[in-house]
PDB file of C-alpha atoms in Angstrom:
ATOM      1  CA  MET A  20     -11.091  22.941  63.811  1.00  0.00           C
ATOM      2  CA  ALA A  21     -10.296  23.279  60.348  1.00  0.00           C
ATOM      3  CA  ARG A  22      -9.162  20.228  58.656  1.00  0.00           C
ATOM      4  CA  ARG A  23      -5.948  20.173  56.962  1.00  0.00           C
ATOM      5  CA  THR A  24      -5.333  18.428  53.621  1.00  0.00           C
ATOM      6  CA  SER A  25      -2.317  18.447  51.756  1.00  0.00           C
ATOM      7  CA  LEU A  26      -2.076  19.602  48.173  1.00  0.00           C
ATOM      8  CA  VAL A  27       0.534  17.028  47.181  1.00  0.00           C
ATOM      9  CA  SER A  28      -0.544  14.932  43.992  1.00  0.00           C
ATOM     10  CA  LEU A  29      -1.673  11.288  44.260  1.00  0.00           C
ATOM     11  CA  ASN A  30       0.535   8.832  42.626  1.00  0.00           C
ATOM     12  CA  THR A  31      -0.551   6.616  40.241  1.00  0.00           C
ATOM     13  CA  ILE A  32       0.032   3.164  39.941  1.00  0.00           C
ATOM     14  CA  SER A  33       1.386   2.553  36.247  1.00  0.00           C
ATOM     15  CA  ASP A  34       2.228  -1.374  36.632  1.00  0.00           C
ATOM     16  CA  ILE A  35      -0.245  -3.667  35.450  1.00  0.00           C
ATOM     17  CA  ASN A  36      -0.924  -6.646  38.398  1.00  0.00           C
ATOM     18  CA  MET A  37       0.143  -9.622  36.578  1.00  0.00           C
ATOM     19  CA  THR A  38      -1.356 -12.205  39.300  1.00  0.00           C
ATOM     20  CA  PRO A  39      -4.951 -12.001  37.742  1.00  0.00           C
ATOM     21  CA  LEU A  40      -3.607 -12.837  34.080  1.00  0.00           C
ATOM     22  CA  MET A  41      -1.383 -15.718  35.395  1.00  0.00           C
ATOM     23  CA  ASP A  42      -4.362 -17.024  37.498  1.00  0.00           C
ATOM     24  CA  LEU A  43      -6.566 -16.771  34.243  1.00  0.00           C
ATOM     25  CA  THR A  44      -3.700 -18.325  32.313  1.00  0.00           C
ATOM     26  CA  PHE A  45      -3.609 -21.343  34.172  1.00  0.00           C
ATOM     27  CA  ILE A  46      -7.155 -21.782  34.739  1.00  0.00           C
ATOM     28  CA  LEU A  47      -7.274 -21.918  30.991  1.00  0.00           C
ATOM     29  CA  LEU A  48      -4.357 -24.270  30.612  1.00  0.00           C
ATOM     30  CA  ILE A  49      -5.947 -26.855  33.099  1.00  0.00           C
ATOM     31  CA  THR A  50      -9.280 -26.543  31.320  1.00  0.00           C
ATOM     32  CA  PHE A  51      -7.662 -27.325  27.992  1.00  0.00           C
ATOM     33  CA  ILE A  52      -5.596 -30.308  29.486  1.00  0.00           C
ATOM     34  CA  ILE A  53      -8.611 -31.337  31.358  1.00  0.00           C
ATOM     35  CA  THR A  54     -10.952 -31.508  28.006  1.00  0.00           C
ATOM     36  CA  PHE A  55      -8.490 -32.210  25.211  1.00  0.00           C
ATOM     37  CA  PRO A  56      -8.814 -36.254  25.746  1.00  0.00           C
ATOM     38  CA  LEU A  57     -12.619 -36.100  25.906  1.00  0.00           C
ATOM     39  CA  ILE A  58     -12.651 -34.565  22.404  1.00  0.00           C
ATOM     40  CA  GLU A  59     -12.830 -37.793  20.057  1.00  0.00           C
ATOM     41  CA  GLN A  60     -11.296 -37.138  16.836  1.00  0.00           C
ATOM     42  CA  GLY A  61     -12.775 -37.963  13.684  1.00  0.00           C
ATOM     43  CA  ILE A  62     -16.225 -38.552  12.408  1.00  0.00           C
ATOM     44  CA  ALA A  63     -18.926 -39.791  15.091  1.00  0.00           C
ATOM     45  CA  ILE A  64     -19.577 -43.585  13.812  1.00  0.00           C
ATOM     46  CA  ASN A  65     -21.050 -46.438  16.226  1.00  0.00           C
ATOM     47  CA  LEU A  66     -18.382 -49.097  15.793  1.00  0.00           C
ATOM     48  CA  PRO A  67     -18.800 -52.669  16.348  1.00  0.00           C
ATOM     49  CA  GLN A  68     -17.728 -54.091  19.470  1.00  0.00           C
ATOM     50  CA  GLY A  69     -14.800 -56.339  19.239  1.00  0.00           C
ATOM     51  CA  LYS A  70     -11.162 -57.211  20.926  1.00  0.00           C
ATOM     52  CA  ALA A  71      -8.187 -56.478  19.130  1.00  0.00           C
ATOM     53  CA  ALA A  72      -4.940 -55.348  19.411  1.00  0.00           C
ATOM     54  CA  ASP A  73      -3.796 -51.754  19.752  1.00  0.00           C
ATOM     55  CA  MET A  74      -3.685 -49.477  16.437  1.00  0.00           C
ATOM     56  CA  MET A  75      -0.061 -48.725  15.611  1.00  0.00           C
ATOM     57  CA  GLU A  76       0.396 -45.033  14.344  1.00  0.00           C
ATOM     58  CA  SER A  77       3.020 -44.954  11.739  1.00  0.00           C
ATOM     59  CA  LYS A  78       2.101 -44.271   8.243  1.00  0.00           C
ATOM     60  CA  THR A  79      -1.847 -44.798   8.595  1.00  0.00           C
ATOM     61  CA  ARG A  80      -5.042 -43.517   6.744  1.00  0.00           C
ATOM     62  CA  SER A  81      -8.274 -43.835   7.799  1.00  0.00           C
ATOM     63  CA  ILE A  82     -11.361 -44.506   6.047  1.00  0.00           C
ATOM     64  CA  SER A  83     -14.717 -43.776   7.788  1.00  0.00           C
ATOM     65  CA  LEU A  84     -18.444 -44.936   6.299  1.00  0.00           C
ATOM     66  CA  ASN A  85     -20.978 -43.799   8.513  1.00  0.00           C
ATOM     67  CA  PHE A  86     -24.815 -44.822   8.576  1.00  0.00           C
ATOM     68  CA  ALA A  87     -25.992 -42.486   6.027  1.00  0.00           C
ATOM     69  CA  LYS A  88     -23.173 -43.934   3.653  1.00  0.00           C
ATOM     70  CA  GLN A  89     -21.112 -40.825   3.409  1.00  0.00           C
ATOM     71  CA  LEU A  90     -17.378 -41.627   2.677  1.00  0.00           C
ATOM     72  CA  TYR A  91     -14.787 -40.038   4.530  1.00  0.00           C
ATOM     73  CA  LEU A  92     -11.306 -39.828   4.103  1.00  0.00           C
ATOM     74  CA  ASP A  93      -9.133 -38.978   7.191  1.00  0.00           C
ATOM     75  CA  ASP A  94     -12.225 -36.761   7.981  1.00  0.00           C
ATOM     76  CA  VAL A  95     -12.527 -35.378   4.987  1.00  0.00           C
ATOM     77  CA  PRO A  96     -15.339 -36.202   2.855  1.00  0.00           C
ATOM     78  CA  VAL A  97     -15.048 -38.114  -0.631  1.00  0.00           C
ATOM     79  CA  SER A  98     -17.100 -39.984  -3.350  1.00  0.00           C
ATOM     80  CA  GLN A  99     -16.280 -43.101  -3.952  1.00  0.00           C
ATOM     81  CA  ASP A 100     -14.651 -42.195  -7.323  1.00  0.00           C
ATOM     82  CA  GLU A 101     -12.292 -39.664  -5.226  1.00  0.00           C
ATOM     83  CA  LEU A 102     -11.865 -42.411  -2.977  1.00  0.00           C
ATOM     84  CA  ARG A 103     -10.450 -44.554  -5.766  1.00  0.00           C
ATOM     85  CA  ALA A 104      -8.361 -42.271  -7.205  1.00  0.00           C
ATOM     86  CA  ALA A 105      -7.070 -41.656  -3.530  1.00  0.00           C
ATOM     87  CA  MET A 106      -6.303 -45.218  -2.801  1.00  0.00           C
ATOM     88  CA  ALA A 107      -4.771 -45.838  -6.122  1.00  0.00           C
ATOM     89  CA  GLU A 108      -2.217 -43.153  -5.668  1.00  0.00           C
ATOM     90  CA  ILE A 109      -1.457 -44.346  -2.322  1.00  0.00           C
ATOM     91  CA  GLY A 110      -1.070 -48.202  -3.432  1.00  0.00           C
ATOM     92  CA  SER A 111       1.185 -47.096  -6.123  1.00  0.00           C
ATOM     93  CA  SER A 112       3.529 -44.206  -4.296  1.00  0.00           C
ATOM     94  CA  ASP A 113       3.688 -46.023  -0.525  1.00  0.00           C
ATOM     95  CA  PRO A 114       2.533 -49.771  -0.434  1.00  0.00           C
ATOM     96  CA  THR A 115       3.516 -49.799   3.283  1.00  0.00           C
ATOM     97  CA  THR A 116       0.538 -47.444   4.419  1.00  0.00           C
ATOM     98  CA  THR A 117      -1.923 -49.278   6.480  1.00  0.00           C
ATOM     99  CA  ILE A 118      -5.573 -48.090   5.738  1.00  0.00           C
ATOM    100  CA  TYR A 119      -8.026 -48.190   8.947  1.00  0.00           C
ATOM    101  CA  VAL A 120     -11.592 -48.703   7.980  1.00  0.00           C
ATOM    102  CA  ARG A 121     -14.093 -47.540  10.289  1.00  0.00           C
ATOM    103  CA  ALA A 122     -17.733 -48.732   9.650  1.00  0.00           C
ATOM    104  CA  ASP A 123     -20.849 -48.277  11.454  1.00  0.00           C
ATOM    105  CA  ARG A 124     -21.784 -51.224  13.424  1.00  0.00           C
ATOM    106  CA  LYS A 125     -25.681 -51.112  11.585  1.00  0.00           C
ATOM    107  CA  LEU A 126     -24.312 -50.838   7.750  1.00  0.00           C
ATOM    108  CA  PRO A 127     -24.980 -53.833   5.480  1.00  0.00           C
ATOM    109  CA  TYR A 128     -22.207 -55.832   4.846  1.00  0.00           C
ATOM    110  CA  GLY A 129     -22.376 -55.284   1.441  1.00  0.00           C
ATOM    111  CA  GLU A 130     -21.502 -51.620   2.063  1.00  0.00           C
ATOM    112  CA  VAL A 131     -17.756 -52.602   3.885  1.00  0.00           C
ATOM    113  CA  VAL A 132     -17.255 -54.854   0.875  1.00  0.00           C
ATOM    114  CA  ASP A 133     -17.578 -52.371  -1.298  1.00  0.00           C
ATOM    115  CA  VAL A 134     -14.936 -50.090   0.168  1.00  0.00           C
ATOM    116  CA  MET A 135     -12.833 -53.258   0.938  1.00  0.00           C
ATOM    117  CA  LYS A 136     -13.043 -53.742  -3.193  1.00  0.00           C
ATOM    118  CA  ILE A 137     -11.836 -50.503  -3.868  1.00  0.00           C
ATOM    119  CA  LEU A 138      -8.531 -50.958  -1.633  1.00  0.00           C
ATOM    120  CA  HIS A 139      -8.321 -54.387  -3.174  1.00  0.00           C
ATOM    121  CA  ASP A 140      -8.604 -52.929  -6.784  1.00  0.00           C
ATOM    122  CA  ALA A 141      -5.572 -50.396  -5.328  1.00  0.00           C
ATOM    123  CA  ASN A 142      -3.325 -52.967  -4.456  1.00  0.00           C
ATOM    124  CA  ILE A 143      -3.041 -51.797  -0.818  1.00  0.00           C
ATOM    125  CA  THR A 144      -2.806 -55.070   1.229  1.00  0.00           C
ATOM    126  CA  LYS A 145      -2.212 -53.540   4.715  1.00  0.00           C
ATOM    127  CA  MET A 146      -5.558 -52.835   6.108  1.00  0.00           C
ATOM    128  CA  ALA A 147      -7.541 -53.321   9.459  1.00  0.00           C
ATOM    129  CA  LEU A 148     -11.329 -52.903  10.163  1.00  0.00           C
ATOM    130  CA  VAL A 149     -11.535 -50.785  13.326  1.00  0.00           C
ATOM    131  CA  THR A 150     -13.578 -52.077  16.545  1.00  0.00           C
ATOM    132  CA  GLN A 151     -14.491 -50.409  19.670  1.00  0.00           C
ATOM    133  CA  GLY A 152     -12.794 -52.108  22.895  1.00  0.00           C
ATOM    134  CA  GLU A 153     -15.130 -54.296  24.685  1.00  0.00           C
TER     135      GLU A 153
END
């Protein structure tokens, strides 16, 4: 018995199946939502532990000093002269800005005092030393 085949052309599907794309999108979204809070922003510094109030987020700048004695102003490496100029500008233009000082716990006290002198010379009156919560 002979087999009968129809010579009708096959219809190609011209639509893209969106279900796998939506699944992938949702998986990526969930991954970013879960991992984003785990990413610590800023310079890695071993802060001293202490009990303090929460930081307020209004008109703030951050100075970081790591164990290698490298200065950072808002996560940008700067020299002491550049920091002194930036703080003088902040002190004259907006004295209500709060400066957060983050320094490694193993640094000598004199290194932190040098940063505090720069802030004092720039007439910045609102500053805070950042610690890690207990």
